[in-house]
Amino acid sequence: MSKTFYIETFGCQMNAHDSEKVIGTLERQGYARVQDEVDAGLILYNTCSIRDKAEQKVFHRLNEYKKMQGEGKRFAVIGCVAQQEGEKIFEKAPYVSLVAGSASYRNLPEMLARLEAGETRITGLDDRQTDETFETEFTARSNPHRGYITIIEGCDKFCAYCVVPYTRGKERSRTAASVLVEARRMADEGFTEIQFLGQNVNSYRDPSGRLSFAELLVAVGEIDGVRRVRFTTSHPRDFTKDIVEAIDATPTLCDHIHLPVQSGSSAVLKAMAREYTRDWYLERMSWIHGAKRDISITSDMIVGFPGETDADFEETITLLGQVKYDAVFAFKFSPRPNTPAITMADSIPDAVKTERLKILMDRQREIQREHYGRHLGQIQECMVESHNAVRGQVVGRSSQNKTVNFVMPRDVSLGAVLPPIGSYLPVRITKTLPNCLVGEALEAEPGVAEEMFFVPAERKNQFVVLQ
Ligand code: SAH
Ligand code: SF4
Ligand code: F3S
């Protein structure tokens, strides 16, 4: 087997970040990454099983692997489907040599050595026992400006519909000290945005007892060079007022909270085992709505959970109007293996789920069309994500995590250049759409460009000249 690898990643940000750590670990072990699977000695597939469709994709891809076997290639299935299906993957796809869930990645070097020695049935599976987290200095972050740090792994919540507690092991947090060391190193390397990750990021409990979640946010926000701190995903059950207070008091903490509600009906929430009611959730919303800063709120929702009546669904729709989310990710309930909901009758026909999903998204779009209007005329700081040099258009992201499409002023000193990717600049919002903002960068006074653009030192010479 040649020491080259190809990796494909599906699923959430935790999976994306796990892949960055897996890539760093493989490179550390002397492997070189290739961009085409044809050239790879080792093909890894980092999988997701949150809904049936995601899992089907995995088995579809595994069938494609089949055609490539016999060329001295090794195959590894990692991530959530690996943990869920375990050794059954070897039966379904005998050409796979390694099956490993995320809670075993810290043993990757040892598993790779066994692979190199010719073993063909290597497993790294978790039994929800481990307290260890996967920490490595060798993370190959794909974006040089904004980077993830997983501060808490696993999930202990066991919502009735969800595979995650079975695929990611039990809840375990890193120490605040180790998170701070990593954040400081990232800031030194030029990262200006840090995003904390966790399936329930705010269930974070510092094993050393030093800092609360809100205190850790503030501590990272105070690191020199850190301009933005985000965190996702929060769980309503562990959502405390001090998180809102920390955002209010710390400008580097982004004014955005993703707090999935799943349903607006207390009866459905009970059946989902979310362990909160509509009113309890709305009380958290009132804390956020009462903040000094305009904190953007986003959510996930499931339609068609077993037993969801028209009246239950109507409560989800009225909740949309009450909260005024800036974005909602809505899904049709998908029965998943191992979960309690799989034994409940999947009582809502697919056509009804589809219809409810459409009603929900239409209503939400209306709300966003109106609610985004509050930004008209505002000046928002944007981080530059990409640009089109020919058209002179720039795509940026606001602190609230909104996409802002804007143009540079053309008739002033900086008018002829596009700002570097990863720089920050103020943009006046001239138009609002349901899913993004449109604007114009503010004119820069000669000489103040540097402060205004906040260009990380090592990237100062990367201005792109407009044609
Ligand atoms: N830990 C986060 C969410 C993780 S999964 C939380 O508790 O909010 C991301 C989203 O996928 C969930 O919020 C939920 O809306 C959706 N989801 C999870 N399991 C699902 C299922 N079986 N069917 C449909 N959607 C599901
Ligand atoms: Fe899944 Fe619930 Fe855990 Fe979120 S809190 S990952 S929805 S079990
Ligand atoms: Fe999917 Fe696993 Fe994330 S199931 S959504 S990759 S935690």
Short mmCIF file of C-alpha atoms and ligand atoms in Angstrom, two decimals:
data_model
loop_
_atom_site.label_atom_id
_atom_site.label_comp_id
_atom_site.label_asym_id
_atom_site.label_seq_id
_atom_site.Cartn_x
_atom_site.Cartn_y
_atom_site.Cartn_z
CA MET A 1 0.00 0.00 0.00
CA SER A 2 1.47 3.36 -0.97
CA LYS A 3 1.39 5.98 1.79
CA THR A 4 -0.98 8.27 -0.05
CA PHE A 5 -4.55 8.92 1.03
CA TYR A 6 -7.79 10.40 -0.19
CA ILE A 7 -10.54 11.44 2.20
CA GLU A 8 -14.17 12.27 1.61
CA THR A 9 -16.29 13.82 4.35
CA PHE A 10 -20.03 13.95 4.92
CA GLY A 11 -22.11 15.26 7.81
CA CYS A 12 -21.89 18.09 10.29
CA GLN A 13 -19.12 20.50 11.24
CA MET A 14 -17.89 18.05 13.87
CA ASN A 15 -17.22 15.56 11.10
CA ALA A 16 -15.57 18.23 8.94
CA HIS A 17 -13.30 19.12 11.84
CA ASP A 18 -12.61 15.47 12.70
CA SER A 19 -11.42 15.05 9.12
CA GLU A 20 -9.03 17.99 9.58
CA LYS A 21 -7.61 16.20 12.61
CA VAL A 22 -7.48 12.84 10.82
CA ILE A 23 -5.67 14.46 7.86
CA GLY A 24 -3.15 16.07 10.25
CA THR A 25 -2.61 12.72 12.00
CA LEU A 26 -2.11 10.84 8.72
CA GLU A 27 0.35 13.45 7.46
CA ARG A 28 2.22 13.17 10.73
CA GLN A 29 2.47 9.41 10.10
CA GLY A 30 4.14 10.07 6.75
CA TYR A 31 1.09 9.89 4.48
CA ALA A 32 0.60 12.34 1.62
CA ARG A 33 -2.87 13.57 0.71
CA VAL A 34 -3.98 13.27 -2.92
CA GLN A 35 -6.98 14.96 -4.50
CA ASP A 36 -8.04 12.01 -6.67
CA GLU A 37 -9.03 8.67 -5.20
CA VAL A 38 -7.46 6.90 -8.20
CA ASP A 39 -4.02 7.95 -6.94
CA ALA A 40 -4.59 6.95 -3.31
CA GLY A 41 -3.28 3.90 -1.48
CA LEU A 42 -5.74 4.50 1.34
CA ILE A 43 -9.26 5.81 0.81
CA LEU A 44 -11.11 7.08 3.86
CA TYR A 45 -14.76 7.88 3.99
CA ASN A 46 -15.93 9.94 6.98
CA THR A 47 -19.61 9.16 7.27
CA CYS A 48 -22.88 10.57 8.64
CA SER A 49 -26.02 8.70 9.62
CA ILE A 50 -28.23 11.46 10.98
CA ARG A 51 -31.01 10.70 8.46
CA ASP A 52 -31.64 7.69 6.28
CA LYS A 53 -30.64 9.54 3.10
CA ALA A 54 -27.22 10.33 4.54
CA GLU A 55 -26.65 6.68 5.39
CA GLN A 56 -27.81 5.49 1.97
CA LYS A 57 -25.19 7.74 0.40
CA VAL A 58 -22.51 5.83 2.32
CA PHE A 59 -23.57 2.45 1.03
CA HIS A 60 -23.87 3.84 -2.46
CA ARG A 61 -20.29 5.11 -2.26
CA LEU A 62 -19.12 1.81 -0.79
CA ASN A 63 -20.48 0.05 -3.87
CA GLU A 64 -18.46 2.41 -6.01
CA TYR A 65 -15.35 1.52 -3.98
CA LYS A 66 -15.97 -2.04 -5.00
CA LYS A 67 -15.04 -1.29 -8.59
CA MET A 68 -11.69 0.05 -7.45
CA GLN A 69 -10.59 -2.90 -5.33
CA GLY A 70 -7.73 -5.08 -6.48
CA GLU A 71 -5.48 -2.13 -7.27
CA GLY A 72 -3.53 -2.44 -4.02
CA LYS A 73 -5.92 -0.05 -2.35
CA ARG A 74 -7.14 -0.09 1.23
CA PHE A 75 -10.50 1.30 2.32
CA ALA A 76 -11.46 2.78 5.67
CA VAL A 77 -14.94 3.72 6.82
CA ILE A 78 -14.86 6.16 9.73
CA GLY A 79 -17.38 8.41 11.47
CA CYS A 80 -20.98 7.87 12.49
CA VAL A 81 -22.01 5.05 10.13
CA ALA A 82 -18.81 3.20 11.05
CA GLN A 83 -19.72 3.38 14.73
CA GLN A 84 -23.36 2.53 14.07
CA GLU A 85 -22.80 -0.46 11.78
CA GLY A 86 -19.49 -1.66 13.23
CA GLU A 87 -18.25 -5.01 11.94
CA LYS A 88 -21.37 -5.41 9.79
CA ILE A 89 -19.55 -3.15 7.31
CA PHE A 90 -16.98 -5.92 6.71
CA GLU A 91 -19.83 -8.27 5.76
CA LYS A 92 -21.47 -5.78 3.44
CA ALA A 93 -18.18 -4.57 1.95
CA PRO A 94 -15.41 -7.17 2.46
CA TYR A 95 -12.87 -4.91 0.74
CA VAL A 96 -13.00 -2.47 3.70
CA SER A 97 -10.04 -2.96 6.09
CA LEU A 98 -10.71 -0.39 8.79
CA VAL A 99 -13.93 0.63 10.55
CA ALA A 100 -13.57 3.31 13.22
CA GLY A 101 -15.95 5.61 15.09
CA SER A 102 -14.94 9.10 16.16
CA ALA A 103 -14.32 8.12 19.79
CA SER A 104 -11.40 5.92 18.65
CA TYR A 105 -9.46 8.41 16.51
CA ARG A 106 -6.87 9.01 19.17
CA ASN A 107 -5.75 5.41 18.41
CA LEU A 108 -5.37 6.12 14.69
CA PRO A 109 -1.55 5.88 14.59
CA GLU A 110 -1.73 2.40 16.08
CA MET A 111 -4.57 1.37 13.73
CA LEU A 112 -2.57 2.66 10.74
CA ALA A 113 0.45 0.61 11.79
CA ARG A 114 -1.72 -2.52 11.84
CA LEU A 115 -3.08 -1.62 8.43
CA GLU A 116 0.44 -1.24 7.07
CA ALA A 117 1.36 -4.62 8.58
CA GLY A 118 -1.35 -6.15 6.39
CA GLU A 119 -4.25 -6.60 8.83
CA THR A 120 -7.60 -6.38 7.10
CA ARG A 121 -10.25 -6.35 9.84
CA ILE A 122 -9.30 -3.47 12.10
CA THR A 123 -11.98 -1.87 14.26
CA GLY A 124 -12.01 1.15 16.51
CA LEU A 125 -15.42 1.09 18.11
CA ASP A 126 -16.66 2.84 21.21
CA ASP A 127 -18.80 1.42 23.99
CA ARG A 128 -19.80 4.76 25.52
CA GLN A 129 -17.20 4.17 28.22
CA THR A 130 -14.34 6.41 27.27
CA ASP A 131 -13.67 9.75 28.96
CA GLU A 132 -10.95 10.66 26.49
CA THR A 133 -11.18 13.29 23.79
CA PHE A 134 -9.30 13.43 20.49
CA GLU A 135 -6.74 16.20 20.86
CA THR A 136 -3.87 16.66 18.47
CA GLU A 137 -1.48 19.42 17.55
CA PHE A 138 -1.50 18.18 13.98
CA THR A 139 -4.79 19.55 12.73
CA ALA A 140 -4.79 20.34 9.01
CA ARG A 141 -7.31 23.22 9.07
CA SER A 142 -8.68 23.88 5.61
CA ASN A 143 -9.31 27.61 6.10
CA PRO A 144 -6.40 29.79 7.32
CA HIS A 145 -8.65 32.48 8.83
CA ARG A 146 -11.43 30.73 10.70
CA GLY A 147 -10.96 27.47 12.50
CA TYR A 148 -12.89 25.00 14.62
CA ILE A 149 -12.09 23.72 18.09
CA THR A 150 -14.16 20.82 19.41
CA ILE A 151 -14.54 21.62 23.11
CA ILE A 152 -16.97 18.81 23.96
CA GLU A 153 -17.49 15.48 22.22
CA GLY A 154 -20.39 13.02 22.32
CA CYS A 155 -23.94 13.39 23.58
CA ASP A 156 -25.83 12.19 26.67
CA LYS A 157 -29.22 13.63 25.80
CA PHE A 158 -30.79 10.67 23.95
CA CYS A 159 -33.51 12.52 22.10
CA ALA A 160 -35.94 9.88 20.88
CA TYR A 161 -35.20 10.35 17.16
CA CYS A 162 -31.43 10.81 17.19
CA VAL A 163 -28.47 8.51 16.46
CA VAL A 164 -25.77 10.80 17.82
CA PRO A 165 -25.57 9.38 21.38
CA TYR A 166 -24.98 5.97 19.78
CA THR A 167 -22.47 7.17 17.19
CA ARG A 168 -20.35 9.65 19.12
CA GLY A 169 -20.04 8.21 22.60
CA LYS A 170 -20.74 9.88 25.89
CA GLU A 171 -20.42 13.57 26.64
CA ARG A 172 -16.86 14.52 27.51
CA SER A 173 -15.27 17.96 27.64
CA ARG A 174 -11.69 19.08 27.14
CA THR A 175 -10.07 21.10 29.89
CA ALA A 176 -10.36 24.87 29.54
CA ALA A 177 -6.56 25.04 29.71
CA SER A 178 -6.13 22.81 26.65
CA VAL A 179 -8.80 24.75 24.71
CA LEU A 180 -7.04 28.03 25.55
CA VAL A 181 -3.63 26.67 24.49
CA GLU A 182 -5.08 25.65 21.13
CA ALA A 183 -6.92 28.95 20.67
CA ARG A 184 -3.76 30.95 21.45
CA ARG A 185 -1.74 28.87 19.02
CA MET A 186 -4.37 29.48 16.34
CA ALA A 187 -4.33 33.21 17.00
CA ASP A 188 -0.52 33.17 16.66
CA GLU A 189 -0.89 31.38 13.33
CA GLY A 190 -3.17 34.15 12.04
CA PHE A 191 -6.65 32.74 12.66
CA THR A 192 -8.98 35.59 13.56
CA GLU A 193 -12.19 33.59 13.95
CA ILE A 194 -12.57 30.64 16.27
CA GLN A 195 -15.62 28.46 16.34
CA PHE A 196 -16.28 26.15 19.26
CA LEU A 197 -17.93 22.90 18.32
CA GLY A 198 -19.93 20.33 20.22
CA GLN A 199 -23.12 18.39 19.57
CA ASN A 200 -24.29 20.31 22.62
CA VAL A 201 -21.56 22.86 22.92
CA ASN A 202 -23.09 24.61 25.93
CA SER A 203 -23.23 21.35 27.90
CA TYR A 204 -19.48 21.97 28.25
CA ARG A 205 -18.16 21.27 31.75
CA ASP A 206 -14.49 22.03 32.32
CA PRO A 207 -13.09 18.80 33.84
CA SER A 208 -10.73 20.94 35.93
CA GLY A 209 -13.67 23.01 37.18
CA ARG A 210 -11.92 26.27 36.31
CA LEU A 211 -14.19 27.95 33.78
CA SER A 212 -17.87 27.79 32.88
CA PHE A 213 -18.85 27.66 29.20
CA ALA A 214 -19.61 31.40 29.17
CA GLU A 215 -16.30 32.18 30.90
CA LEU A 216 -14.41 30.08 28.36
CA LEU A 217 -16.09 32.00 25.53
CA VAL A 218 -15.00 35.29 27.06
CA ALA A 219 -11.46 34.03 27.73
CA VAL A 220 -11.03 33.04 24.08
CA GLY A 221 -12.63 36.28 22.94
CA GLU A 222 -9.96 38.18 24.91
CA ILE A 223 -7.01 36.50 23.20
CA ASP A 224 -4.93 38.96 21.19
CA GLY A 225 -5.68 38.61 17.51
CA VAL A 226 -9.04 36.88 17.98
CA ARG A 227 -11.73 39.00 16.38
CA ARG A 228 -14.67 36.62 16.30
CA VAL A 229 -15.78 33.69 18.44
CA ARG A 230 -18.70 31.48 17.46
CA PHE A 231 -20.15 28.35 19.01
CA THR A 232 -22.50 25.66 17.78
CA THR A 233 -24.78 23.80 18.55
CA SER A 234 -26.41 24.92 21.79
CA HIS A 235 -29.04 22.84 23.56
CA PRO A 236 -31.96 24.66 25.22
CA ARG A 237 -31.72 22.44 28.31
CA ASP A 238 -28.24 23.69 29.19
CA PHE A 239 -28.74 27.22 27.93
CA THR A 240 -28.01 29.69 30.72
CA LYS A 241 -28.46 33.44 30.96
CA ASP A 242 -24.75 34.07 31.46
CA ILE A 243 -24.19 33.13 27.79
CA VAL A 244 -26.36 36.06 26.71
CA GLU A 245 -24.63 38.32 29.26
CA ALA A 246 -21.22 37.25 27.94
CA ILE A 247 -22.23 38.13 24.37
CA ASP A 248 -23.60 41.47 25.51
CA ALA A 249 -20.37 42.32 27.31
CA THR A 250 -17.80 40.97 24.84
CA PRO A 251 -17.73 42.45 21.32
CA THR A 252 -15.61 39.59 19.95
CA LEU A 253 -18.35 37.07 20.75
CA CYS A 254 -20.53 36.92 17.64
CA ASP A 255 -24.13 38.02 18.00
CA HIS A 256 -25.60 34.73 16.84
CA ILE A 257 -27.03 31.76 18.74
CA HIS A 258 -28.10 28.52 17.08
CA LEU A 259 -30.61 27.03 19.51
CA PRO A 260 -32.59 24.21 17.88
CA VAL A 261 -36.14 23.89 19.16
CA GLN A 262 -37.21 20.89 17.00
CA SER A 263 -40.94 21.50 17.60
CA GLY A 264 -43.25 24.23 18.90
CA SER A 265 -45.56 21.73 20.59
CA SER A 266 -44.88 20.72 24.20
CA ALA A 267 -46.56 17.36 23.58
CA VAL A 268 -44.23 16.59 20.67
CA LEU A 269 -41.23 17.87 22.64
CA LYS A 270 -42.17 15.45 25.40
CA ALA A 271 -42.42 12.54 22.96
CA MET A 272 -39.05 13.58 21.53
CA ALA A 273 -37.57 13.46 25.06
CA ARG A 274 -36.20 16.97 24.62
CA GLU A 275 -37.00 17.62 28.30
CA TYR A 276 -38.25 21.17 27.91
CA THR A 277 -41.58 22.73 27.01
CA ARG A 278 -42.52 25.45 24.56
CA ASP A 279 -42.77 27.99 27.41
CA TRP A 280 -39.42 26.99 28.84
CA TYR A 281 -37.84 27.50 25.40
CA LEU A 282 -39.63 30.83 24.97
CA GLU A 283 -38.21 32.00 28.31
CA ARG A 284 -34.68 31.48 26.88
CA MET A 285 -35.79 33.41 23.79
CA SER A 286 -36.92 36.30 26.00
CA TRP A 287 -33.41 36.47 27.52
CA ILE A 288 -31.93 36.72 24.02
CA HIS A 289 -34.55 39.17 22.78
CA GLY A 290 -33.89 41.28 25.89
CA ALA A 291 -30.14 41.55 25.21
CA LYS A 292 -28.52 44.90 24.47
CA ARG A 293 -27.09 43.56 21.20
CA ASP A 294 -29.32 42.38 18.35
CA ILE A 295 -28.54 38.66 18.72
CA SER A 296 -29.53 36.60 15.73
CA ILE A 297 -31.31 33.32 16.53
CA THR A 298 -31.40 30.25 14.29
CA SER A 299 -32.91 26.81 14.79
CA ASP A 300 -33.40 23.24 13.58
CA MET A 301 -36.87 21.70 13.31
CA ILE A 302 -38.28 18.30 12.61
CA VAL A 303 -41.68 17.87 10.98
CA GLY A 304 -43.74 14.68 11.04
CA PHE A 305 -42.43 13.20 14.29
CA PRO A 306 -44.61 10.15 15.17
CA GLY A 307 -47.97 11.38 16.50
CA GLU A 308 -47.53 15.02 15.41
CA THR A 309 -51.09 16.29 14.85
CA ASP A 310 -52.17 19.24 12.70
CA ALA A 311 -52.61 21.22 15.93
CA ASP A 312 -49.06 20.31 17.07
CA PHE A 313 -47.69 21.40 13.72
CA GLU A 314 -49.65 24.64 13.94
CA GLU A 315 -47.82 25.35 17.22
CA THR A 316 -44.51 25.05 15.39
CA ILE A 317 -45.74 27.58 12.84
CA THR A 318 -46.88 30.05 15.50
CA LEU A 319 -43.53 29.67 17.27
CA LEU A 320 -41.78 30.85 14.09
CA GLY A 321 -43.73 34.11 14.27
CA GLN A 322 -43.04 34.53 17.98
CA VAL A 323 -39.29 33.95 17.86
CA LYS A 324 -38.51 35.45 14.45
CA TYR A 325 -35.59 33.25 13.54
CA ASP A 326 -33.00 34.44 11.06
CA ALA A 327 -32.67 30.92 9.62
CA VAL A 328 -34.31 27.55 10.18
CA PHE A 329 -33.00 24.18 9.07
CA ALA A 330 -36.03 21.93 8.82
CA PHE A 331 -36.10 18.18 8.26
CA LYS A 332 -38.67 15.48 7.73
CA PHE A 333 -38.54 12.94 10.56
CA SER A 334 -36.46 9.97 9.49
CA PRO A 335 -36.65 6.78 11.62
CA ARG A 336 -33.14 5.76 12.70
CA PRO A 337 -31.67 2.48 13.96
CA ASN A 338 -31.19 2.03 17.72
CA THR A 339 -33.30 5.07 18.60
CA PRO A 340 -36.51 4.84 20.70
CA ALA A 341 -38.50 6.53 17.92
CA ILE A 342 -37.89 3.58 15.61
CA THR A 343 -40.29 1.52 17.70
CA MET A 344 -43.00 4.20 17.48
CA ALA A 345 -45.20 3.89 14.43
CA ASP A 346 -43.90 6.30 11.78
CA SER A 347 -47.45 7.57 11.70
CA ILE A 348 -47.20 10.61 9.45
CA PRO A 349 -47.36 9.78 5.73
CA ASP A 350 -44.48 11.11 3.66
CA ALA A 351 -46.83 13.34 1.65
CA VAL A 352 -47.95 15.05 4.87
CA LYS A 353 -44.34 15.50 6.03
CA THR A 354 -43.51 17.04 2.66
CA GLU A 355 -46.48 19.37 2.87
CA ARG A 356 -45.65 20.45 6.44
CA LEU A 357 -42.03 21.05 5.47
CA LYS A 358 -43.15 23.30 2.63
CA ILE A 359 -45.60 25.25 4.82
CA LEU A 360 -42.87 25.74 7.42
CA MET A 361 -40.24 26.90 4.93
CA ASP A 362 -42.70 29.25 3.15
CA ARG A 363 -43.70 30.85 6.45
CA GLN A 364 -40.08 31.15 7.54
CA ARG A 365 -39.14 32.78 4.24
CA GLU A 366 -41.84 35.40 4.78
CA ILE A 367 -40.50 36.06 8.26
CA GLN A 368 -36.94 36.42 6.98
CA ARG A 369 -38.03 38.70 4.15
CA GLU A 370 -39.48 41.04 6.76
CA HIS A 371 -37.05 40.52 9.63
CA TYR A 372 -33.88 41.03 7.56
CA GLY A 373 -35.26 44.49 6.77
CA ARG A 374 -34.00 45.68 10.18
CA HIS A 375 -30.48 45.72 8.73
CA LEU A 376 -31.26 48.22 5.96
CA GLY A 377 -28.95 51.22 6.28
CA GLN A 378 -26.86 49.63 9.04
CA ILE A 379 -23.10 49.35 8.88
CA GLN A 380 -22.03 45.77 9.42
CA GLU A 381 -18.51 44.48 9.78
CA CYS A 382 -17.91 41.69 7.27
CA MET A 383 -15.23 39.07 7.00
CA VAL A 384 -14.29 38.61 3.36
CA GLU A 385 -14.90 35.04 2.22
CA SER A 386 -14.51 35.19 -1.54
CA HIS A 387 -14.68 37.59 -4.45
CA ASN A 388 -15.18 37.85 -8.13
CA ALA A 389 -12.39 40.06 -9.47
CA VAL A 390 -14.03 40.48 -12.86
CA ARG A 391 -17.31 41.75 -11.50
CA GLY A 392 -15.75 43.47 -8.50
CA GLN A 393 -18.10 41.70 -6.12
CA VAL A 394 -17.19 40.51 -2.67
CA VAL A 395 -18.90 37.91 -0.50
CA GLY A 396 -18.55 38.49 3.21
CA ARG A 397 -20.01 37.21 6.46
CA SER A 398 -21.44 39.35 9.20
CA SER A 399 -20.97 38.70 12.90
CA GLN A 400 -24.55 37.37 12.88
CA ASN A 401 -23.37 34.79 10.34
CA LYS A 402 -25.30 36.32 7.46
CA THR A 403 -23.98 36.35 3.93
CA VAL A 404 -23.35 39.89 2.70
CA ASN A 405 -22.78 40.47 -1.03
CA PHE A 406 -21.15 43.82 -1.59
CA VAL A 407 -19.13 46.00 -3.89
CA MET A 408 -16.09 48.12 -3.11
CA PRO A 409 -16.21 51.90 -3.50
CA ARG A 410 -14.55 52.56 -6.86
CA ASP A 411 -13.58 56.20 -6.78
CA VAL A 412 -11.33 56.37 -3.73
CA SER A 413 -7.85 55.22 -2.85
CA LEU A 414 -8.81 51.65 -2.19
CA GLY A 415 -11.47 51.56 -4.86
CA ALA A 416 -9.35 49.72 -7.36
CA VAL A 417 -8.59 46.73 -5.20
CA LEU A 418 -10.47 43.90 -3.67
CA PRO A 419 -9.76 43.18 -0.02
CA PRO A 420 -7.93 39.95 0.84
CA ILE A 421 -9.87 36.87 1.84
CA GLY A 422 -10.05 36.81 5.63
CA SER A 423 -9.90 40.58 6.09
CA TYR A 424 -12.65 42.59 7.79
CA LEU A 425 -14.30 45.74 6.60
CA PRO A 426 -17.38 47.84 7.25
CA VAL A 427 -20.21 47.52 4.76
CA ARG A 428 -23.31 49.69 4.47
CA ILE A 429 -26.40 47.55 3.88
CA THR A 430 -28.33 48.89 0.91
CA LYS A 431 -30.78 46.05 0.28
CA THR A 432 -32.06 43.03 2.17
CA LEU A 433 -33.24 39.71 0.75
CA PRO A 434 -34.72 36.74 2.66
CA ASN A 435 -31.39 34.90 2.76
CA CYS A 436 -28.69 37.54 2.46
CA LEU A 437 -27.81 41.19 2.68
CA VAL A 438 -26.52 43.40 -0.12
CA GLY A 439 -24.26 46.39 0.39
CA GLU A 440 -21.37 48.63 -0.37
CA ALA A 441 -18.06 48.81 1.48
CA LEU A 442 -17.47 52.16 3.13
CA GLU A 443 -14.99 54.53 1.61
CA ALA A 444 -11.62 54.30 3.25
CA GLU A 445 -9.59 57.34 4.21
CA PRO A 446 -6.04 57.00 2.87
CA GLY A 447 -3.82 55.73 5.66
CA VAL A 448 -6.56 54.17 7.77
CA ALA A 449 -7.04 51.25 5.45
CA GLU A 450 -4.96 48.96 7.57
CA GLU A 451 -6.95 49.45 10.75
CA MET A 452 -10.18 49.32 8.90
CA PHE A 453 -9.39 46.17 7.01
CA PHE A 454 -7.70 44.42 9.93
CA VAL A 455 -5.51 42.36 7.65
CA PRO A 456 -3.60 39.62 9.47
CA ALA A 457 0.08 40.64 9.36
CA GLU A 458 1.35 37.86 7.13
CA ARG A 459 -1.31 38.49 4.50
CA LYS A 460 -0.84 42.20 3.98
CA ASN A 461 0.48 41.85 0.47
CA GLN A 462 -2.37 39.89 -0.95
CA PHE A 463 -4.61 42.62 -2.31
CA VAL A 464 -6.12 41.65 -5.63
CA VAL A 465 -6.11 44.34 -8.29
CA LEU A 466 -9.38 44.88 -10.08
CA GLN A 467 -9.28 44.53 -13.85
N1 SAH B 1 -27.20 18.39 18.99
C1 SAH B 1 -27.99 19.22 18.20
C2 SAH B 1 -28.35 18.68 16.83
C3 SAH B 1 -27.61 17.61 16.18
S1 SAH B 1 -28.27 16.82 14.76
C4 SAH B 1 -29.29 19.48 18.95
O1 SAH B 1 -29.65 18.76 19.83
O2 SAH B 1 -29.96 20.41 18.60
C5 SAH B 1 -28.77 18.15 13.72
C6 SAH B 1 -30.23 18.21 13.45
O3 SAH B 1 -30.65 17.08 12.69
C7 SAH B 1 -31.11 18.15 14.68
O4 SAH B 1 -31.21 19.38 15.31
C8 SAH B 1 -32.42 17.66 14.13
O5 SAH B 1 -33.24 18.75 13.74
C9 SAH B 1 -32.03 16.85 12.91
N2 SAH B 1 -32.24 15.42 13.12
C10 SAH B 1 -31.61 14.61 14.00
N3 SAH B 1 -32.11 13.36 13.93
C11 SAH B 1 -33.09 13.37 12.98
C12 SAH B 1 -33.99 12.41 12.46
N4 SAH B 1 -33.98 11.17 12.91
N5 SAH B 1 -34.86 12.79 11.49
C13 SAH B 1 -34.88 14.08 11.05
N6 SAH B 1 -34.07 15.02 11.50
C14 SAH B 1 -33.17 14.70 12.46
FE1 SF4 B 2 -29.19 14.27 18.97
FE2 SF4 B 2 -30.59 15.26 20.95
FE3 SF4 B 2 -27.99 14.76 21.29
FE4 SF4 B 2 -28.81 16.77 19.72
S1 SF4 B 2 -29.13 16.60 21.94
S2 SF4 B 2 -27.23 15.28 19.26
S3 SF4 B 2 -30.65 15.96 18.80
S4 SF4 B 2 -29.59 13.26 20.96
FE1 F3S B 3 -23.97 13.12 11.03
FE2 F3S B 3 -22.59 12.15 12.98
FE3 F3S B 3 -22.66 14.74 12.59
S1 F3S B 3 -24.55 11.44 12.34
S2 F3S B 3 -24.66 15.06 11.71
S3 F3S B 3 -21.80 13.25 11.23
S4 F3S B 3 -22.63 13.69 14.54
#
